[in-house]
CSV table of C-alpha atoms in Angstrom, one decimal:
chain,number,residue,atom,x,y,z
H,38,MET,CA,-0.2,0.1,0.2
H,39,SER,CA,1.6,3.1,-1.0
H,40,ILE,CA,-0.6,5.9,1.6
H,41,HIS,CA,1.4,7.0,4.4
H,42,GLU,CA,0.4,8.4,7.8
H,43,VAL,CA,2.2,11.6,8.5
H,44,PHE,CA,2.7,11.5,12.9
H,45,MET,CA,2.9,14.1,15.3
H,46,PRO,CA,6.6,13.9,15.9
H,47,ALA,CA,8.4,14.7,19.1
H,48,LEU,CA,10.4,18.4,18.8
H,49,SER,CA,11.7,17.9,22.4
H,50,SER,CA,12.3,15.5,25.3
H,51,THR,CA,9.6,17.0,27.2
H,52,MET,CA,6.8,17.5,24.5
H,53,THR,CA,3.5,15.3,24.8
H,54,GLU,CA,1.4,16.9,22.4
H,55,GLY,CA,1.7,19.8,19.6
H,56,LYS,CA,0.0,22.1,18.3
H,57,ILE,CA,-0.4,22.7,14.4
H,58,VAL,CA,0.2,26.5,13.6
H,59,SER,CA,0.1,26.3,10.0
H,60,TRP,CA,-0.2,23.9,6.9
H,61,VAL,CA,2.2,24.8,4.1
H,62,LYS,CA,0.7,22.3,2.0
H,63,SER,CA,-2.9,22.0,1.2
H,64,PRO,CA,-4.7,18.7,0.1
H,65,GLY,CA,-3.9,17.4,-3.3
H,66,ASP,CA,-0.5,19.4,-3.7
H,67,LYS,CA,2.5,17.9,-4.8
H,68,VAL,CA,5.3,17.1,-1.7
H,69,GLU,CA,8.7,16.2,-2.0
H,70,LYS,CA,11.0,14.0,0.4
H,71,GLY,CA,12.2,16.0,2.6
H,72,GLU,CA,10.0,19.3,2.0
H,73,THR,CA,8.2,21.2,4.7
H,74,VAL,CA,4.5,20.2,5.0
H,75,VAL,CA,3.4,21.9,8.3
H,76,VAL,CA,4.8,24.4,11.0
H,77,VAL,CA,4.2,22.4,14.5
H,78,GLU,CA,4.2,24.3,17.6
H,79,SER,CA,6.3,22.3,20.5
H,80,ASP,CA,6.5,23.1,23.9
H,81,LYS,CA,9.6,25.4,23.2
H,82,ALA,CA,9.4,26.6,19.8
H,83,ASP,CA,7.6,26.9,16.1
H,84,MET,CA,9.2,24.1,14.2
H,85,ASP,CA,9.1,23.0,10.4
H,86,VAL,CA,7.8,19.5,10.1
H,87,GLU,CA,9.1,17.7,6.7
H,88,THR,CA,7.8,14.6,4.9
H,89,PHE,CA,10.0,11.5,4.6
H,90,TYR,CA,7.9,10.5,1.5
H,91,GLU,CA,7.1,11.8,-2.2
H,92,GLY,CA,4.2,11.8,-3.2
H,93,PHE,CA,0.8,14.0,-2.6
H,94,LEU,CA,-0.7,15.7,0.7
H,95,ALA,CA,-4.1,13.3,0.1
H,96,HIS,CA,-5.8,14.7,3.3
H,97,ILE,CA,-5.4,16.4,6.6
H,98,ILE,CA,-6.2,15.1,9.8
H,99,VAL,CA,-5.7,17.6,12.4
H,100,GLU,CA,-6.3,21.3,11.2
H,101,ALA,CA,-4.4,24.3,12.1
H,102,GLY,CA,-5.2,25.8,15.4
H,103,GLU,CA,-6.0,22.2,16.8
H,104,THR,CA,-3.5,19.8,18.8
H,105,ALA,CA,-2.7,16.7,19.1
H,106,PRO,CA,-1.0,13.8,21.3
H,107,VAL,CA,3.2,13.1,19.8
H,108,GLY,CA,3.0,10.2,17.8
H,109,SER,CA,-0.5,10.6,16.6
H,110,ALA,CA,-1.3,10.6,12.8
H,111,ILE,CA,-2.4,14.3,11.6
H,112,ALA,CA,-2.2,13.5,7.4
H,113,PHE,CA,-1.8,11.3,4.5
H,114,ILE,CA,0.4,11.2,1.9
H,115,ALA,CA,-0.3,9.3,-1.1
H,116,GLU,CA,2.3,8.2,-3.8
H,117,THR,CA,-0.3,8.8,-6.7
H,118,GLU,CA,-2.9,11.2,-7.7
H,119,ALA,CA,-5.2,7.9,-8.3
H,120,GLU,CA,-4.6,7.3,-4.1
H,121,ILE,CA,-5.9,10.2,-3.0
H,122,GLU,CA,-9.6,9.2,-2.6
H,123,GLN,CA,-8.4,6.1,-1.2
H,124,ALA,CA,-7.1,8.0,1.4
H,125,LYS,CA,-9.7,10.2,1.9
H,126,SER,CA,-12.0,6.9,2.2
H,127,GLN,CA,-9.3,5.5,5.1
H,128,ALA,CA,-9.7,8.5,7.2
H,129,ASN,CA,-13.3,8.7,6.7
H,130,SER,CA,-13.4,5.6,7.8
H,131,GLY,CA,-11.6,6.2,10.9
H,132,GLY,CA,-8.3,4.1,9.8
H,133,ALA,CA,-6.2,6.8,11.2
H,134,ALA,CA,-6.8,7.5,14.8
H,135,ALA,CA,-6.3,10.5,16.8
H,136,THR,CA,-4.5,8.7,19.6
H,137,PRO,CA,-1.4,7.1,19.2
H,138,THR,CA,-1.2,3.1,18.8
H,139,SER,CA,0.1,0.9,21.5
H,140,SER,CA,3.5,0.0,18.9
H,141,PRO,CA,3.4,3.5,17.0
H,142,GLU,CA,5.2,3.5,13.4
H,143,PRO,CA,8.7,5.6,12.9
H,144,VAL,CA,7.1,9.0,12.6
H,145,ALA,CA,6.9,10.1,9.3
H,146,ALA,CA,8.5,13.3,9.6
H,147,THR,CA,11.7,15.2,10.6
H,148,ALA,CA,11.8,18.5,12.5
H,149,SER,CA,14.2,21.5,11.7
H,150,VAL,CA,13.5,25.0,13.6
H,151,ALA,CA,12.1,27.8,11.1
H,152,THR,CA,14.4,30.4,11.8
H,153,PRO,CA,12.9,33.8,10.8
H,154,ALA,CA,14.3,35.4,8.1
H,155,LEU,CA,15.2,39.4,9.0
H,156,ALA,CA,15.4,41.6,6.4
H,157,SER,CA,19.0,42.8,5.5
H,158,GLN,CA,20.7,45.5,3.7
H,159,ASN,CA,21.4,42.7,0.7
H,160,GLY,CA,17.6,41.7,0.9
H,161,SER,CA,18.8,38.1,1.7
H,162,ASN,CA,17.6,36.1,4.3
H,163,HIS,CA,20.6,35.0,6.2
H,164,LYS,CA,20.3,35.0,9.7
H,165,GLU,CA,23.7,35.0,11.7
H,166,GLY,CA,25.2,32.8,8.9
H,167,ARG,CA,22.6,30.2,8.2
H,168,LEU,CA,20.7,30.4,5.3
H,169,VAL,CA,16.7,29.5,5.5
H,170,ALA,CA,15.8,26.8,2.7
H,171,SER,CA,14.0,23.5,2.0
H,172,PRO,CA,16.0,20.6,0.8
H,173,ARG,CA,14.2,21.2,-2.4
H,174,ALA,CA,14.8,24.6,-3.1
H,175,ARG,CA,18.9,24.0,-2.9
H,176,LYS,CA,18.9,21.1,-5.2
H,177,LEU,CA,17.0,23.3,-7.5
H,178,ALA,CA,19.2,26.5,-7.0
H,179,LYS,CA,21.8,24.1,-7.6
H,180,GLU,CA,21.0,23.1,-10.6
H,181,LEU,CA,19.7,26.4,-12.0
H,182,LYS,CA,23.0,28.0,-10.8
H,183,VAL,CA,20.7,30.5,-8.8
H,184,ASP,CA,22.6,32.3,-5.8
H,185,LEU,CA,20.1,31.8,-2.7
H,186,THR,CA,21.6,34.4,-0.5
H,187,THR,CA,19.5,36.9,-3.0
H,188,LEU,CA,16.4,35.3,-2.3
H,189,GLN,CA,13.7,36.6,0.3
H,190,GLY,CA,11.9,33.2,1.0
H,191,SER,CA,8.0,33.1,0.5
H,192,GLY,CA,7.8,29.9,2.8
H,193,PRO,CA,6.8,29.9,6.5
H,194,HIS,CA,9.3,32.7,8.3
H,195,GLY,CA,11.0,33.5,5.4
H,196,ARG,CA,11.9,30.0,4.2
H,197,ILE,CA,13.2,29.7,0.5
H,198,VAL,CA,10.9,27.3,-1.4
H,199,ALA,CA,11.2,25.9,-4.8
H,200,GLU,CA,8.7,28.1,-6.2
H,201,ASP,CA,11.1,31.2,-5.1
H,202,VAL,CA,13.5,29.5,-6.9
H,203,GLU,CA,12.0,28.9,-9.8
H,204,ALA,CA,10.4,32.4,-10.1
H,205,LEU,CA,13.8,34.1,-10.1
H,206,SER,CA,15.0,31.4,-13.0
H,207,ASN,CA,12.0,32.4,-15.1
H,208,LYS,CA,12.5,36.1,-14.4
H,209,GLY,CA,16.2,36.0,-15.4
H,210,LYS,CA,17.1,38.4,-12.9
H,211,GLN,CA,17.9,38.7,-9.7
H,212,PRO,CA,15.2,40.4,-7.3
H,213,ALA,CA,15.1,43.8,-6.1
H,214,PRO,CA,16.8,44.4,-2.5
H,215,ALA,CA,14.4,44.2,0.2
H,216,PRO,CA,14.1,47.2,2.7
H,217,VAL,CA,15.7,47.1,5.6
H,218,ALA,CA,13.7,46.1,8.9
H,219,PRO,CA,13.0,48.8,11.1
H,220,ALA,CA,15.3,48.5,14.4
H,221,ALA,CA,12.5,49.4,16.8
H,222,PRO,CA,11.2,46.3,18.5
H,223,VAL,CA,8.5,44.3,17.2
H,224,PRO,CA,5.3,43.4,19.2
H,225,THR,CA,4.3,39.9,19.0
H,226,SER,CA,1.2,40.4,17.5
H,227,ALA,CA,3.0,41.4,14.2
H,228,PRO,CA,5.5,39.6,12.0
H,229,VAL,CA,9.0,39.7,12.5
H,230,ALA,CA,9.4,40.4,8.6
H,231,PRO,CA,7.2,41.7,6.3
H,232,PRO,CA,3.9,39.3,5.8
H,233,ALA,CA,4.9,36.1,3.2
H,234,PRO,CA,2.1,34.8,1.9
H,235,ARG,CA,2.4,31.7,4.3
H,236,THR,CA,3.8,32.9,7.0
H,237,PRO,CA,1.3,32.3,10.3
H,238,ALA,CA,0.5,35.2,12.5
H,239,PRO,CA,1.7,35.0,16.0
H,240,ALA,CA,-1.0,33.5,18.4
H,241,PRO,CA,-3.2,36.4,19.9
H,242,VAL,CA,-3.3,37.1,23.5
H,243,VAL,CA,-6.1,35.6,25.1
H,244,ALA,CA,-8.0,38.8,27.1
H,245,ALA,CA,-9.0,37.5,30.6
H,246,VAL,CA,-12.5,37.5,31.1
H,247,PRO,CA,-14.6,37.6,34.6
H,248,GLY,CA,-16.1,33.8,34.9
H,249,GLN,CA,-14.4,32.4,31.8
H,250,THR,CA,-11.8,29.3,31.9
H,251,VAL,CA,-9.1,30.4,29.2
H,252,PRO,CA,-7.0,27.0,28.3
H,253,LEU,CA,-3.4,27.0,28.8
H,254,THR,CA,-1.3,27.0,26.0
H,255,THR,CA,1.7,24.6,24.8
H,256,PHE,CA,4.0,26.9,26.5
H,257,GLN,CA,2.2,27.2,29.7
H,258,ASN,CA,1.5,23.5,29.8
H,259,ALA,CA,5.2,23.2,29.5
H,260,VAL,CA,6.0,25.3,32.1
H,261,VAL,CA,3.4,23.7,34.4
H,262,ARG,CA,5.2,20.2,34.2
H,263,ASN,CA,8.7,21.4,34.8
H,264,MET,CA,7.4,23.5,38.0
H,265,VAL,CA,5.7,19.9,39.3
H,266,ALA,CA,8.7,18.2,38.4
H,267,THR,CA,11.0,20.8,40.8
H,268,ILE,CA,8.8,19.7,44.0
H,269,SER,CA,10.7,16.5,44.8
H,270,VAL,CA,14.0,18.6,44.7
H,271,PRO,CA,15.6,19.8,48.1
H,272,VAL,CA,16.1,23.2,47.9
H,273,PHE,CA,17.2,26.1,50.0
H,274,ARG,CA,17.9,30.3,49.6
H,275,VAL,CA,20.5,32.2,50.5
H,276,GLY,CA,20.1,36.3,50.4
H,277,TYR,CA,22.8,39.0,49.6
H,278,THR,CA,22.8,42.7,49.0
H,279,ILE,CA,25.3,43.9,46.8
H,280,THR,CA,26.3,47.7,46.2
H,281,THR,CA,25.8,48.6,42.4
H,282,ASP,CA,27.0,51.8,41.9
H,283,GLY,CA,30.3,50.7,40.1
H,284,LEU,CA,28.4,48.3,37.9
H,285,ASP,CA,25.4,51.5,37.5
H,286,LYS,CA,28.2,53.6,36.5
H,287,LEU,CA,29.9,51.3,33.8
H,288,TYR,CA,26.5,50.5,32.3
H,289,LYS,CA,26.4,54.5,31.8
H,290,GLN,CA,29.4,54.5,30.0
H,291,ILE,CA,28.7,51.6,27.4
H,292,LYS,CA,25.2,51.3,27.3
H,293,SER,CA,25.2,53.7,23.9
H,294,LYS,CA,27.9,50.6,22.6
H,295,GLY,CA,24.9,48.2,22.7
H,296,VAL,CA,25.5,46.9,25.8
H,297,THR,CA,22.6,45.3,28.5
H,298,MET,CA,22.6,45.4,32.0
H,299,THR,CA,21.4,41.6,31.5
H,300,ALA,CA,24.1,40.7,29.3
H,301,LEU,CA,26.4,42.6,31.9
H,302,LEU,CA,24.7,40.8,34.9
H,303,ALA,CA,25.2,37.0,33.0
H,304,LYS,CA,28.9,38.0,32.5
H,305,ALA,CA,29.4,38.9,36.3
H,306,VAL,CA,27.9,35.5,37.2
H,307,ALA,CA,29.6,33.6,34.6
H,308,VAL,CA,33.0,35.1,35.5
H,309,THR,CA,32.2,34.1,39.5
H,310,LEU,CA,31.0,31.0,38.5
H,311,GLN,CA,34.8,30.2,36.8
H,312,LYS,CA,35.7,29.9,40.8
H,313,HIS,CA,32.7,28.0,41.8
H,314,PRO,CA,32.8,25.1,39.6
H,315,LEU,CA,29.9,23.4,42.2
H,316,LEU,CA,27.1,26.1,41.4
H,317,ASN,CA,27.5,25.3,37.7
H,318,ALA,CA,27.0,21.6,38.4
H,319,SER,CA,23.8,19.4,38.3
H,320,TYR,CA,22.5,16.4,40.4
H,321,SER,CA,22.4,13.1,38.6
H,322,GLU,CA,21.8,9.3,40.2
H,323,GLN,CA,25.1,9.0,39.3
H,324,GLY,CA,26.7,12.2,41.1
H,325,ILE,CA,27.6,15.5,40.3
H,326,VAL,CA,27.6,16.9,36.3
H,327,TYR,CA,30.1,19.4,36.6
H,328,HIS,CA,29.5,20.9,33.5
H,329,SER,CA,32.6,21.9,30.7
H,330,ASP,CA,31.0,25.3,29.9
H,331,ILE,CA,29.4,28.3,31.5
H,332,ASN,CA,26.0,28.6,29.8
H,333,ILE,CA,23.5,31.1,31.5
H,334,SER,CA,20.0,30.9,30.9
H,335,VAL,CA,17.8,33.8,31.6
H,336,ALA,CA,14.0,33.9,32.1
H,337,VAL,CA,12.1,35.7,29.8
H,338,ALA,CA,8.1,36.1,30.0
H,339,MET,CA,6.5,35.2,26.9
H,340,ASP,CA,3.6,37.8,26.2
H,341,ASP,CA,1.0,35.2,25.0
H,342,GLY,CA,1.7,32.9,28.0
H,343,GLY,CA,4.7,30.9,29.5
H,344,LEU,CA,7.9,31.3,30.1
H,345,ILE,CA,11.4,30.7,28.3
H,346,THR,CA,15.1,30.7,29.6
H,347,PRO,CA,17.2,31.4,26.2
H,348,VAL,CA,21.1,30.7,26.9
H,349,LEU,CA,24.1,33.0,27.0
H,350,GLN,CA,26.3,30.4,25.9
H,351,ASN,CA,29.8,30.2,27.3
H,352,ALA,CA,29.0,33.5,28.8
H,353,ASP,CA,32.3,33.4,31.0
H,354,THR,CA,34.6,34.0,27.7
H,355,VAL,CA,32.6,35.9,25.3
H,356,ASP,CA,33.2,39.6,25.5
H,357,ILE,CA,30.5,41.8,26.8
H,358,TYR,CA,29.9,43.7,23.3
H,359,SER,CA,29.2,40.2,21.8
H,360,LEU,CA,27.1,38.9,24.4
H,361,SER,CA,24.5,41.9,24.5
H,362,ARG,CA,24.3,41.4,20.5
H,363,THR,CA,23.6,37.9,21.1
H,364,TRP,CA,20.8,38.5,24.1
H,365,LYS,CA,19.0,40.7,21.9
H,366,SER,CA,18.7,38.4,19.3
H,367,LEU,CA,17.5,35.8,21.9
H,368,VAL,CA,14.9,37.7,23.2
H,369,GLU,CA,13.6,38.6,19.6
H,370,ARG,CA,13.6,35.1,18.3
H,371,ALA,CA,12.3,33.7,21.8
H,372,ARG,CA,9.5,35.7,21.5
H,373,THR,CA,8.3,34.9,18.0
H,374,LYS,CA,9.1,31.5,19.6
H,375,GLN,CA,12.0,30.5,16.8
H,376,LEU,CA,14.7,29.4,18.9
H,377,GLN,CA,16.8,26.1,18.0
H,378,PRO,CA,17.0,23.9,20.8
H,379,GLN,CA,20.3,24.5,21.8
H,380,GLU,CA,19.5,27.8,22.4
H,381,TYR,CA,17.2,26.9,25.2
H,382,ASN,CA,18.2,23.7,26.7
H,383,SER,CA,21.9,23.9,27.2
H,384,GLY,CA,21.5,26.3,30.2
H,385,THR,CA,24.0,25.3,33.1
H,386,PHE,CA,22.6,28.5,35.4
H,387,THR,CA,19.9,30.5,35.7
H,388,LEU,CA,19.0,34.4,36.1
H,389,SER,CA,15.8,35.7,36.8
H,390,ASN,CA,15.5,39.3,37.0
H,391,LEU,CA,12.5,41.3,38.4
H,392,GLY,CA,14.5,44.4,38.8
H,393,MET,CA,12.8,46.5,35.9
H,394,PHE,CA,9.1,46.1,37.7
H,395,GLY,CA,10.4,47.6,41.2
H,396,VAL,CA,10.4,44.3,42.9
H,397,ASP,CA,12.7,44.5,46.2
H,398,LYS,CA,13.3,40.7,46.2
H,399,PHE,CA,12.0,37.8,45.7
H,400,ASP,CA,12.4,33.7,45.5
H,401,ALA,CA,12.8,31.6,42.4
H,402,ILE,CA,12.0,28.0,41.3
H,403,LEU,CA,15.3,25.7,40.5
H,404,PRO,CA,14.5,24.6,36.9
H,405,PRO,CA,15.1,20.9,36.3
H,406,GLY,CA,18.1,19.6,35.3
H,407,GLN,CA,20.2,22.8,37.1
H,408,GLY,CA,21.6,23.5,40.3
H,409,SER,CA,21.2,26.9,41.3
H,410,ILE,CA,18.9,29.9,39.6
H,411,LEU,CA,19.5,33.1,41.0
H,412,ALA,CA,16.8,36.1,41.5
H,413,ILE,CA,17.4,39.7,41.1
H,414,GLY,CA,15.7,42.5,42.5
H,415,ALA,CA,16.0,46.2,41.9
H,416,SER,CA,18.8,48.5,42.4
H,417,ARG,CA,17.5,50.9,45.0
H,418,PRO,CA,19.2,54.1,46.8
H,419,GLN,CA,20.0,53.2,50.2
H,420,VAL,CA,21.2,54.9,53.5
H,421,VAL,CA,24.2,52.8,55.1
H,422,ALA,CA,27.0,53.4,57.2
H,423,THR,CA,30.4,54.1,55.8
H,424,PRO,CA,33.4,52.8,56.6
H,425,ASP,CA,34.4,55.9,58.3
H,426,GLY,CA,31.6,55.9,60.6
H,427,LEU,CA,29.5,58.1,58.3
H,428,PHE,CA,26.5,58.0,56.8
H,429,GLY,CA,26.1,57.7,53.0
H,430,VAL,CA,23.9,56.7,49.8
H,431,ARG,CA,24.7,53.8,48.2
H,432,GLN,CA,22.8,51.9,45.3
H,433,GLN,CA,22.0,48.2,46.0
H,434,MET,CA,20.4,45.6,45.0
H,435,GLN,CA,19.0,42.5,46.6
H,436,VAL,CA,19.5,38.9,45.3
H,437,ASN,CA,18.8,35.1,46.6
H,438,ILE,CA,20.1,32.0,45.2
H,439,THR,CA,18.6,28.9,45.4
H,440,SER,CA,20.2,25.9,45.4
H,441,ASP,CA,19.9,21.9,44.8
H,442,HIS,CA,20.6,21.0,48.3
H,443,ARG,CA,21.5,17.3,47.4
H,444,ILE,CA,24.9,18.6,45.8
H,445,ILE,CA,25.5,22.4,47.4
H,446,TYR,CA,25.2,23.6,50.7
H,447,GLY,CA,24.7,26.6,52.7
H,448,ALA,CA,28.7,27.5,52.7
H,449,HIS,CA,29.0,27.1,48.8
H,450,ALA,CA,26.6,29.4,48.0
H,451,ALA,CA,27.5,32.2,50.3
H,452,ALA,CA,31.1,31.9,49.3
H,453,PHE,CA,29.9,32.4,45.5
H,454,LEU,CA,27.5,35.2,46.6
H,455,GLN,CA,30.1,36.8,48.3
H,456,ASP,CA,32.6,36.3,45.4
H,457,LEU,CA,29.9,37.9,42.7
H,458,ALA,CA,29.5,40.9,44.9
H,459,LYS,CA,33.5,41.6,45.6
H,460,LEU,CA,33.3,41.3,41.5
H,461,ILE,CA,30.5,43.9,41.0
H,462,GLU,CA,31.6,46.1,43.7
H,463,THR,CA,35.5,46.6,43.3
H,464,ASN,CA,36.1,45.7,40.0
H,465,PRO,CA,33.3,45.7,37.7
H,466,GLN,CA,35.9,47.6,34.6
H,467,SER,CA,37.1,43.6,34.5
H,468,LEU,CA,33.7,42.9,32.6
H,469,THR,CA,34.7,44.5,29.6
H,470,LEU,CA,37.8,42.9,29.2
């Protein structure tokens, strides 16, 4: 039989169900092996799902906006046009169940992150060294000798598809440069790049209505599972007050160069972790896992619900200017759900900063798989006693660390906070070296 089921893939280790964002192909459309047919929202990001089969999209079981469990059938692909009606009949007769079978067949799809194609000065969708194009588009471009970097894709999130390559080849000339994207922050209610015909719009924020029950989003459900998983971990908390006059002065000096306070704090924490590898470690049943890299996760609230922690990888060795540029890119793509898996699941230590809301202090919940999380409050002017017996005004912030007590003890956390305070208070300029 040459009718194949397309299954809902597991796009992350914590994903139990997926939501169909949009179907790139319509029933009856020709599909190539490795071509994107659907965009799926996992518990972390929106991803392209590519088919293993060549043929025709015969029937869609799960429509856009609907949810299905991992491993359940979401569509049929027929190898020939003659079998399309047969596939429809099979679906209508209940041939494909909406729940996974006890021994499901291999998932008939592969996933790749649909990185948004931001307009640049040369009009390409080349983003941080990565060109987003379907396998068929790449093959066709090679045959027709078309430079993919000159194309602006019409597929989901700016992805270059075969039709884009064919259109350029038929015209026999390069397309005009695309307009430069505005530098202002892009709200989640608008697409990141100029809208393409098949680019799905971000999910709208559901307004709270008294008396109404609003279902949790995929992201919110993921947060629920992670928070419940932390209940079994024995944790403790240690607080510390840090004077930030020197850090604030440094920030004012280099803010115009694109440096963010988040990057400065992440850099300070990462440099301090070099002296305290246990605080960068995590627990496993086999023992203490000492990580080779210092990757700082930073909590970011999603505008349409949920929480994600983009990761500043190797934050101890990356210079502050590159770190700030990376952070801005991570936040932009996090809020459009376009992060690659390693950009949100490779953290070894987490920061949660509510200082911008005027919060004095708070306790953070330890993320699964990590040993510590640092909660950062607002920096405020405080009247303090100076070493010479007088009174003075100092900018101070309160930080609270939550740690896994199975591997980290109070003295370890206190020593880390003491060194972090020493760095911020006496030598913040070293963060720019």
